[in-house]
CSV table of C-alpha atoms and ligand atoms in Angstrom, one decimal:
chain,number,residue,atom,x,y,z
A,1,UNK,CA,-186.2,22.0,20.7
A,2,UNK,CA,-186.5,20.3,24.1
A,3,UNK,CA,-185.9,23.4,25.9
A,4,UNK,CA,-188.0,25.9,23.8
A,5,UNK,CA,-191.0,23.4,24.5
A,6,UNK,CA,-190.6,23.4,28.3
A,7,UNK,CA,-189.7,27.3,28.3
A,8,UNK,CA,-192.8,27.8,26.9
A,9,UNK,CA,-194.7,25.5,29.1
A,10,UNK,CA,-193.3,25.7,32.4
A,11,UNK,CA,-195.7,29.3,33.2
A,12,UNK,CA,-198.9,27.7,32.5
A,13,UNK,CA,-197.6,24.7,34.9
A,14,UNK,CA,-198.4,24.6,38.4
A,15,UNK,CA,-196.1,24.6,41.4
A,16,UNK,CA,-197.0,22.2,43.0
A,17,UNK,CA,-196.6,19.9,39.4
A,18,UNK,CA,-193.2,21.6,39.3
A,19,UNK,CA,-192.0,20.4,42.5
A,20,UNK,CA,-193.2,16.8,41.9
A,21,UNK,CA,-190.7,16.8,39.0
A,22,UNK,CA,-188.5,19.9,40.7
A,23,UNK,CA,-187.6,17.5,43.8
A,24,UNK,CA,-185.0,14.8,42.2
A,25,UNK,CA,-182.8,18.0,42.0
A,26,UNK,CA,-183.4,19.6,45.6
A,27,UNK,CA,-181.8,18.0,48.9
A,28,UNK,CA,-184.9,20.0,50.4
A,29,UNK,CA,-186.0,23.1,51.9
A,30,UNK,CA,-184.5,23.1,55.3
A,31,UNK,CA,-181.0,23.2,56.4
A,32,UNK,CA,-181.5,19.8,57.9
A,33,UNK,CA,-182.3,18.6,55.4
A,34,UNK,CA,-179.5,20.0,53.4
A,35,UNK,CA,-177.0,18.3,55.8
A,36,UNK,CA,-178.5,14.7,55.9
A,37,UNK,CA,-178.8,14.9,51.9
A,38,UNK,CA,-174.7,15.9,52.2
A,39,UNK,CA,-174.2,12.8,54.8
A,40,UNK,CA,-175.8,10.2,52.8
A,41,UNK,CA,-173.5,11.4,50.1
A,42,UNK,CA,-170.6,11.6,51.9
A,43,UNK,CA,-171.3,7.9,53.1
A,44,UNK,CA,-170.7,7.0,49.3
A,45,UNK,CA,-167.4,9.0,49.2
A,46,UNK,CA,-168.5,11.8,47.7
A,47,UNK,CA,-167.8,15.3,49.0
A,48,UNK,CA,-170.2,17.6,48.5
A,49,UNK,CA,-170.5,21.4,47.8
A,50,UNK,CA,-173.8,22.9,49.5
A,51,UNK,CA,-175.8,25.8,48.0
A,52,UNK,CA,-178.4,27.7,49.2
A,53,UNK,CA,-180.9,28.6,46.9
A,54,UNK,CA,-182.2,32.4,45.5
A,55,UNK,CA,-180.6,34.7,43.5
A,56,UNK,CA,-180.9,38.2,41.5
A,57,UNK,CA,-182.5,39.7,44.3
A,58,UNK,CA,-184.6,43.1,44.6
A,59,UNK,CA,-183.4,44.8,47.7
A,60,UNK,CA,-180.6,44.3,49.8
A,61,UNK,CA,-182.4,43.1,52.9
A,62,UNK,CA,-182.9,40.2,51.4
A,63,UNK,CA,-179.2,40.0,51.1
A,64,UNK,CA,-179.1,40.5,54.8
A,65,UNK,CA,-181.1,37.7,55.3
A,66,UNK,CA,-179.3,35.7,52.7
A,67,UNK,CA,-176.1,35.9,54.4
A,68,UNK,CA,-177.3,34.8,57.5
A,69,UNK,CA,-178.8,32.0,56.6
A,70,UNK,CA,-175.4,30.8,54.8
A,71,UNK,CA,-173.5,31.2,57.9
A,72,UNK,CA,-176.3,29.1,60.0
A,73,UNK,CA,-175.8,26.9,57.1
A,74,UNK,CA,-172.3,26.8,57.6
A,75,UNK,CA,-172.5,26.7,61.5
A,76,UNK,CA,-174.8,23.5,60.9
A,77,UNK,CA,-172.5,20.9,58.2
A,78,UNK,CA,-169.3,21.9,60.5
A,79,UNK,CA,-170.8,20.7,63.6
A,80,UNK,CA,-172.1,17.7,61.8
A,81,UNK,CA,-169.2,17.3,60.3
A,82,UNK,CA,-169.6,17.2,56.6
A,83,UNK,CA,-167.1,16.5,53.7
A,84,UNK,CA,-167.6,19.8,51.9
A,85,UNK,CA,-167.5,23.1,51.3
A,86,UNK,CA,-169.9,25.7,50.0
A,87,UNK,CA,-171.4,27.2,46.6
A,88,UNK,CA,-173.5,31.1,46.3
A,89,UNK,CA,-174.0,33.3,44.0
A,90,UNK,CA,-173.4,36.8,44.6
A,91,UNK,CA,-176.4,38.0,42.8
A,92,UNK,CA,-178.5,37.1,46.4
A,93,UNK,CA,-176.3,39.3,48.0
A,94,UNK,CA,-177.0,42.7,46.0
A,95,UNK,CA,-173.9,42.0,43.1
A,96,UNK,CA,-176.1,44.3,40.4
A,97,UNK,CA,-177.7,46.7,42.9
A,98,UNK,CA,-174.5,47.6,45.4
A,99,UNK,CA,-171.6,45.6,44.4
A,100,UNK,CA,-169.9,46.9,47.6
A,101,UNK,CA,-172.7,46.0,50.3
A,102,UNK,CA,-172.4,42.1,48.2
A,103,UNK,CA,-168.6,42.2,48.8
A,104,UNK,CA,-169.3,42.8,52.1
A,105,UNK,CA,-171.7,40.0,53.0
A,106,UNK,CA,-169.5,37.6,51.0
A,107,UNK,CA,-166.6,38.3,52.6
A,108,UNK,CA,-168.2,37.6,56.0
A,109,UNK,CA,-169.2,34.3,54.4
A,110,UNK,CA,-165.7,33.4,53.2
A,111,UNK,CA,-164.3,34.5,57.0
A,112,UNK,CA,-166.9,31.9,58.4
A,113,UNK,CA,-165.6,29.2,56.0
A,114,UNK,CA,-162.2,30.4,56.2
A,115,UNK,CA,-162.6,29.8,60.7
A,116,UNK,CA,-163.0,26.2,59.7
A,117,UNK,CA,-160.2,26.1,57.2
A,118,UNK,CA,-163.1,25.7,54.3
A,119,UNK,CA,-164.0,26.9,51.3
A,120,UNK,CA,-166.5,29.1,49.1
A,121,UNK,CA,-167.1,28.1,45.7
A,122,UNK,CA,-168.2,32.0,43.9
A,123,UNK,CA,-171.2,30.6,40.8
A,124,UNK,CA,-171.2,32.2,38.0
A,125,UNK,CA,-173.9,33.6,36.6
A,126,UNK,CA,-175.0,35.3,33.2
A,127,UNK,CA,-172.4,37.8,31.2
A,128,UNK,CA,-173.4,41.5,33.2
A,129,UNK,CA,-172.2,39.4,36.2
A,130,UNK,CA,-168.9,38.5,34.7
A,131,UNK,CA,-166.7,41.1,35.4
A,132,UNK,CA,-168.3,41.9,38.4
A,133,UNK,CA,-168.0,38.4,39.8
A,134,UNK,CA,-164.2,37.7,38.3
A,135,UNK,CA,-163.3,41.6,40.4
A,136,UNK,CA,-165.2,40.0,43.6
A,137,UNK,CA,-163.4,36.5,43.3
A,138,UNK,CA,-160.2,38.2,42.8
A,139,UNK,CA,-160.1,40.4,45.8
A,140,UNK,CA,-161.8,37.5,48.0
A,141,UNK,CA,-158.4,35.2,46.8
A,142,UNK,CA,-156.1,38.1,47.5
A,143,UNK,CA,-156.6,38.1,51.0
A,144,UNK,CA,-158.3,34.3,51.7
A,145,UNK,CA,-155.8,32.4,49.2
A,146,UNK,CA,-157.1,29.1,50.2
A,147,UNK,CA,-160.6,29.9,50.6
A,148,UNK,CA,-162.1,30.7,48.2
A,149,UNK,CA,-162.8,29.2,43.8
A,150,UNK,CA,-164.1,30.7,41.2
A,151,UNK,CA,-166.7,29.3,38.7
A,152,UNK,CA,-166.1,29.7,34.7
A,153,UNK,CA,-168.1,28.7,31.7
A,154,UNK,CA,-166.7,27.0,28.5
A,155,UNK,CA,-169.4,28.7,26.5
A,156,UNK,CA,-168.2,31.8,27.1
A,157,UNK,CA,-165.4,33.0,24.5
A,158,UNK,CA,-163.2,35.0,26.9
A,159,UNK,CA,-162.7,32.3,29.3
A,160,UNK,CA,-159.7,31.0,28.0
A,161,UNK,CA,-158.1,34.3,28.2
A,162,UNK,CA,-160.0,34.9,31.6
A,163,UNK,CA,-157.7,32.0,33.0
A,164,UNK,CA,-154.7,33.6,31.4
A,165,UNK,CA,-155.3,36.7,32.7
A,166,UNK,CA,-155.7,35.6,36.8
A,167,UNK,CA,-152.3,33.7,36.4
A,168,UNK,CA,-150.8,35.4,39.0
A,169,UNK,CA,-153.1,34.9,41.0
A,170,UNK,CA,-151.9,31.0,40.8
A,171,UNK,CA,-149.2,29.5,43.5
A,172,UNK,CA,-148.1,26.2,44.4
A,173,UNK,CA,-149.2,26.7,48.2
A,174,UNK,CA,-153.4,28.0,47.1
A,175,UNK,CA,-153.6,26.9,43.4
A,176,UNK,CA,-156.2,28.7,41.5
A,177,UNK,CA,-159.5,26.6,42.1
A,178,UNK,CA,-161.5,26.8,39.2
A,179,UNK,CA,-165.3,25.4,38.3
A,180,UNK,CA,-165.5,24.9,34.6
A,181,UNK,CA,-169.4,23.9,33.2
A,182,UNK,CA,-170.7,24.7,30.2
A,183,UNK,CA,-172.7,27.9,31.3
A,184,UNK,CA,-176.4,27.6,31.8
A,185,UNK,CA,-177.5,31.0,31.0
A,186,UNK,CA,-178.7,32.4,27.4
A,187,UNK,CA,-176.1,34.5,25.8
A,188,UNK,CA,-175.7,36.2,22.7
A,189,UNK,CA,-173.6,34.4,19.6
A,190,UNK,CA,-171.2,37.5,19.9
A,191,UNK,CA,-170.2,36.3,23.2
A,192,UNK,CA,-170.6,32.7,23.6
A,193,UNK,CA,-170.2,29.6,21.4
A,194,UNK,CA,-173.2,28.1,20.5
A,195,UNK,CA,-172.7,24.7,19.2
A,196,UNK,CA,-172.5,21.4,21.4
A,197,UNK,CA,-169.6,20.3,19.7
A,198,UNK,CA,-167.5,24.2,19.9
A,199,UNK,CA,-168.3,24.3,23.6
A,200,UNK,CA,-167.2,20.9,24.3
A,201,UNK,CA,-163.6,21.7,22.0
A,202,UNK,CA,-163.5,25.0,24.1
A,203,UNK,CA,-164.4,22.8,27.5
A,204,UNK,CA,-161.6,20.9,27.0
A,205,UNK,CA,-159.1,23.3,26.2
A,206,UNK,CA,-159.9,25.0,29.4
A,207,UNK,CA,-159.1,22.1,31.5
A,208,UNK,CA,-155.8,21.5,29.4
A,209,UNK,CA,-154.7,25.1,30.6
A,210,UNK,CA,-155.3,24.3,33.9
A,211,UNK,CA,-153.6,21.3,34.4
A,212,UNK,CA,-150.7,23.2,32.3
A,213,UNK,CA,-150.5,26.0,34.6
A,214,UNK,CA,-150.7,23.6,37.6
A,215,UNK,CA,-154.1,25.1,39.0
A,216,UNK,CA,-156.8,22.7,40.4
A,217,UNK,CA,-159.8,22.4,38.0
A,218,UNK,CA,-163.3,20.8,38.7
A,219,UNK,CA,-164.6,19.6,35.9
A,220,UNK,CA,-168.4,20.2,36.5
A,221,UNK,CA,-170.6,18.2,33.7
A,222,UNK,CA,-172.6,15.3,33.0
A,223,UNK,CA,-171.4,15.3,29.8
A,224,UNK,CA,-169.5,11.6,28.4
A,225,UNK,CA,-167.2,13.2,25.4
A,226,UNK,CA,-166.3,15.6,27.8
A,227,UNK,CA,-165.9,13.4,30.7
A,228,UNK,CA,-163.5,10.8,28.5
A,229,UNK,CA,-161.5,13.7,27.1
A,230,UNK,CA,-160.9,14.8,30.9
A,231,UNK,CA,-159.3,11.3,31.7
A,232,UNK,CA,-157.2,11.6,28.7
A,233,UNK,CA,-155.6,14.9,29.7
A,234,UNK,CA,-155.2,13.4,33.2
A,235,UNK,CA,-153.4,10.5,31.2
A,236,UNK,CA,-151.1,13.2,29.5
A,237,UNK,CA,-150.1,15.9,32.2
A,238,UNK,CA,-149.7,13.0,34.5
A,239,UNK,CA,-152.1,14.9,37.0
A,240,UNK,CA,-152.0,13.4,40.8
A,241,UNK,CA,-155.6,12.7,41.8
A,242,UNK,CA,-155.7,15.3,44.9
A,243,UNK,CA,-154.7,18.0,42.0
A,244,UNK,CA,-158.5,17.7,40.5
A,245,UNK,CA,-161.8,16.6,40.9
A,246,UNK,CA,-165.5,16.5,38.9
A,247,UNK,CA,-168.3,17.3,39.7
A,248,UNK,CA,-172.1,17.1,39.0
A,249,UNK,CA,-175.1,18.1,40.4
A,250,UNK,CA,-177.2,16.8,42.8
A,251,UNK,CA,-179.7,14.1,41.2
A,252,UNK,CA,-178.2,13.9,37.7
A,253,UNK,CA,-177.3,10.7,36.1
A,254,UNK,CA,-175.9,9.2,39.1
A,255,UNK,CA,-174.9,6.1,37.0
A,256,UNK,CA,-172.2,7.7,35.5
A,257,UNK,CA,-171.2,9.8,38.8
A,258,UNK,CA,-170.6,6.0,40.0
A,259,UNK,CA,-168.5,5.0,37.4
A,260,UNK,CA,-166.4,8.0,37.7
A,261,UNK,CA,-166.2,7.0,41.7
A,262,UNK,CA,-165.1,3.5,40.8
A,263,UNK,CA,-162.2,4.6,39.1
A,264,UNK,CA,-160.8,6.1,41.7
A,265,UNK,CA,-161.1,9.7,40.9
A,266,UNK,CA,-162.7,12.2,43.6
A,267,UNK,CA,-166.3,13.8,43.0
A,268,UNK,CA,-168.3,16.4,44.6
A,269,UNK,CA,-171.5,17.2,44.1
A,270,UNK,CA,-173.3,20.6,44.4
A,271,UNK,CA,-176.4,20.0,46.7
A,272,UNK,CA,-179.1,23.3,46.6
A,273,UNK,CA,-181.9,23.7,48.7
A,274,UNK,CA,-184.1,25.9,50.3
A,275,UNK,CA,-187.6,27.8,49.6
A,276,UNK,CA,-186.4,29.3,46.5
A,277,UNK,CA,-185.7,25.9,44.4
A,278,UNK,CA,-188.1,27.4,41.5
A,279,UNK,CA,-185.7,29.2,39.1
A,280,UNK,CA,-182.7,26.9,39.4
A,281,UNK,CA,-185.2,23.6,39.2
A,282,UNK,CA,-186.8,25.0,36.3
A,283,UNK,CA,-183.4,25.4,34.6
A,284,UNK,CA,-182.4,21.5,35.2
A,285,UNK,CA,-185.9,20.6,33.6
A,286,UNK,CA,-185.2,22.2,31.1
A,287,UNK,CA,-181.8,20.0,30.6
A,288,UNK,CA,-183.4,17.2,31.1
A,289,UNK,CA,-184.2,15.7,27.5
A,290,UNK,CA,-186.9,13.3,28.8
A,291,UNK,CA,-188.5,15.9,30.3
A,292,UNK,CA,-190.8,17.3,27.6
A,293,UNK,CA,-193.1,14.8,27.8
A,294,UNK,CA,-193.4,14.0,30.7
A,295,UNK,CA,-194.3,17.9,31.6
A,296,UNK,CA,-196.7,17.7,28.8
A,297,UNK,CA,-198.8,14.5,29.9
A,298,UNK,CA,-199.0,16.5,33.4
A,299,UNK,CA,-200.5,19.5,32.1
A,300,UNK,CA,-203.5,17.2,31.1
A,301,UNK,CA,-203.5,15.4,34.1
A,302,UNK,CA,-205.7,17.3,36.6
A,303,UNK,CA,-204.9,16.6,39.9
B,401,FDA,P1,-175.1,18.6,28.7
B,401,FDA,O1,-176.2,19.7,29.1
B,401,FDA,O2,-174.7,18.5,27.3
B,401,FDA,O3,-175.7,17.3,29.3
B,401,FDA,C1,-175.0,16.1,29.1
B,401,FDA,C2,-175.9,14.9,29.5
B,401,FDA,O4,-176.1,14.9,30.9
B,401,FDA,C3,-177.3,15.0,28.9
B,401,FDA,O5,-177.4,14.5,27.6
B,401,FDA,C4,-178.1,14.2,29.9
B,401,FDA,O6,-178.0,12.8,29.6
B,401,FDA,C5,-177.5,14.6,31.1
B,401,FDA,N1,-178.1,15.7,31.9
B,401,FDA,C6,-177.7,17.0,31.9
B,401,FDA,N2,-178.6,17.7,32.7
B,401,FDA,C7,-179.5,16.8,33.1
B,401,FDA,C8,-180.7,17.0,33.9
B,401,FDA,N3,-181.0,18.1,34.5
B,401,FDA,N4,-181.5,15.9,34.1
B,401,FDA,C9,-181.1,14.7,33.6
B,401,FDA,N5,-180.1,14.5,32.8
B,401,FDA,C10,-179.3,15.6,32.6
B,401,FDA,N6,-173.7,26.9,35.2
B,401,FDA,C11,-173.4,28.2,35.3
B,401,FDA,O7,-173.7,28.9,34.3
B,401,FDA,N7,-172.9,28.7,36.4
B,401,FDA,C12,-172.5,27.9,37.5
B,401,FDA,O8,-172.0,28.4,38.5
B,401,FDA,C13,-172.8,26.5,37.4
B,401,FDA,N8,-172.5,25.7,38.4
B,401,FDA,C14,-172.5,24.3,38.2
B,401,FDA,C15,-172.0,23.4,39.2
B,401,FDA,C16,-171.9,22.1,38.9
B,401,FDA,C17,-171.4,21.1,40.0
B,401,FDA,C18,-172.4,21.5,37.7
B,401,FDA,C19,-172.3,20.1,37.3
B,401,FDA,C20,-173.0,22.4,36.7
B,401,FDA,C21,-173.0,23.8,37.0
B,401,FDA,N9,-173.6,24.7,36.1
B,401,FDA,C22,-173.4,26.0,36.2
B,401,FDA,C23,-174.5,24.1,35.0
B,401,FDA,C24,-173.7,23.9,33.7
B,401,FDA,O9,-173.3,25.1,33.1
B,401,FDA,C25,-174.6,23.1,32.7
B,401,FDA,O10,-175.7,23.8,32.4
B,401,FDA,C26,-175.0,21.7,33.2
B,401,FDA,O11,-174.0,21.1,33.9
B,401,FDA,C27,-175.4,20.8,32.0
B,401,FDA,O12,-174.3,20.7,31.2
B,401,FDA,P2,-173.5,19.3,31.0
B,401,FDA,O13,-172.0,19.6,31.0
B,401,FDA,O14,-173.9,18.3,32.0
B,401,FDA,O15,-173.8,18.9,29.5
């Protein structure tokens, strides 16, 4: 209900109210600003996985431009030297207008990384991108085995078999390094499970077949059931703690990122910046159950 409100109220909002609420969730608009906001994490032990911001873009000049400023990006948190790797979606790089020109430019990307014996997270984003992005990822592993993750999404029902079917793509030397969140994007009930309690069941299972097949999963939520079902299967597979790690994103209940800390188990977080923060900040608002409100008193409060 949450979400339908602030769907329909976010256009009529302005910007600049946007960013007021918009900024918990963005490390900033510069790449300086990206890589102090990765430091002062890293100074609390937690790695961090930095993402520049844009995505489904128009024309593939922009993708130019997109690539370059990952590799700047990347130039930038190895000099200062950062403890973490990097996140992008392929959709600013051209995925659905030239899937070949977006190989391309990725690859480059994973190369830097790769230079600096580092690593390139591949987002995933809504279902046209699937196949596309699973294809990408899998040549990308072929020949940078230790470079490069994948994400996947719980709510989507072919994950599960997704995982089955990149298998042998899995070794003890580059284990298959897979994301799993929930999936953020609106999909149809023929494709994706729509119930909080069916994606959580599904979220689970995932993981279980990861740690089963000996590949290293990062459990990406914020999510309590599914955090203290994570510690069980780590109970039950017996799962050494450099053979995993969670993850959140940045500004979200940081209490319970501590209390994950505190137990010893290691945690990244996914910092995104730059000019484009609009789309993905709206998206967290829109998870954001206190939220409503608070977007709603704004709207009447002028200036
Ligand atoms: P859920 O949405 O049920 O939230 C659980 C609880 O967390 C809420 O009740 C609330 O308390 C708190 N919470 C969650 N979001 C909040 C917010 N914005 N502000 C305040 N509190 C909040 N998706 C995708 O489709 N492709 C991708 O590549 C990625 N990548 C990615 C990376 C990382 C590191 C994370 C953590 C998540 C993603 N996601 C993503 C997003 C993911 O799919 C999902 O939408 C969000 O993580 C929210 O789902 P939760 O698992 O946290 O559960």
């Amino acid at each position: 209900m949450f979400n339908k409100l602030i769907s329909q109220i976010l256009p009529y909002v302005p910007e600049k109210v946007v960013w007021v609420f918009s900024k918990q969730y963005i490390a900033g608009e510069t790449i300086e600003e990206a890589v102090q906001a990765a430091k002062n994490l890293n100074a609390e032990g937690i790695m961090t996985t930095i993402d520049v911001l844009g995505e489904f873009i128009k024309n593939l000049d922009e993708a130019e431009a997109n690539k370059h400023e990952y590799l700047e990006v990347i130039e930038a948190a190895e000099k200062a030297n950062v403890d973490g790797n990097y996140s992008l979606k392929p959709t600013s790089f051209g995925l659905l207008i030239d899937k070949d020109t977006a190989y391309r430019h990725i690859r480059e990307i994973v190369e830097k990384a790769a230079s600096y014996n580092n690593f390139i997270r591949i987002d995933m984003e809504d279902s046209p991108c699937t196949d596309l992005e699973i294809e990408l990822f899998r040549k990308l592993k072929e020949e940078f085995p230790k470079n490069v993750g994948l994400v996947l999404q719980a709510y989507l029902k072919r994950t599960h078999q997704d995982i089955e079917n990149l298998k042998d793509l899995n070794s003890e030397d580059a284990p298959l390094n897979f994301r799993l969140c929930k999936g953020i994007y609106v999909e149809p009930a023929s494709i994706a499970y729509k119930k909080y309690e069916e994606v959580n069941k599904h979220f689970l299972e995932d993981i279980e077949l990861m740690f089963q097949e000996k590949m290293y999963p990062a459990i990406a939520t914020h999510d309590k059931p599914i955090i203290e079902g994570a510690y069980k299967l780590l109970e039950k597979y017996k799962v050494p703690k450099d053979k995993y790690e969670f993850q959140m994103l940045y500004g979200v209940t940081p209490a319970l990122r501590k209390s994950i800390l505190e137990q010893g188990h290691r945690m990244r977080v996914y910092v995104p910046f730059g000019k484009k923060w609009f789309g993905y900040s709206t998206r967290r608002l829109k998870e954001n159950p206190e939220m409503a409100s608070v977007i709603i008193k704004a709207l009447f409060y002028k200036g």
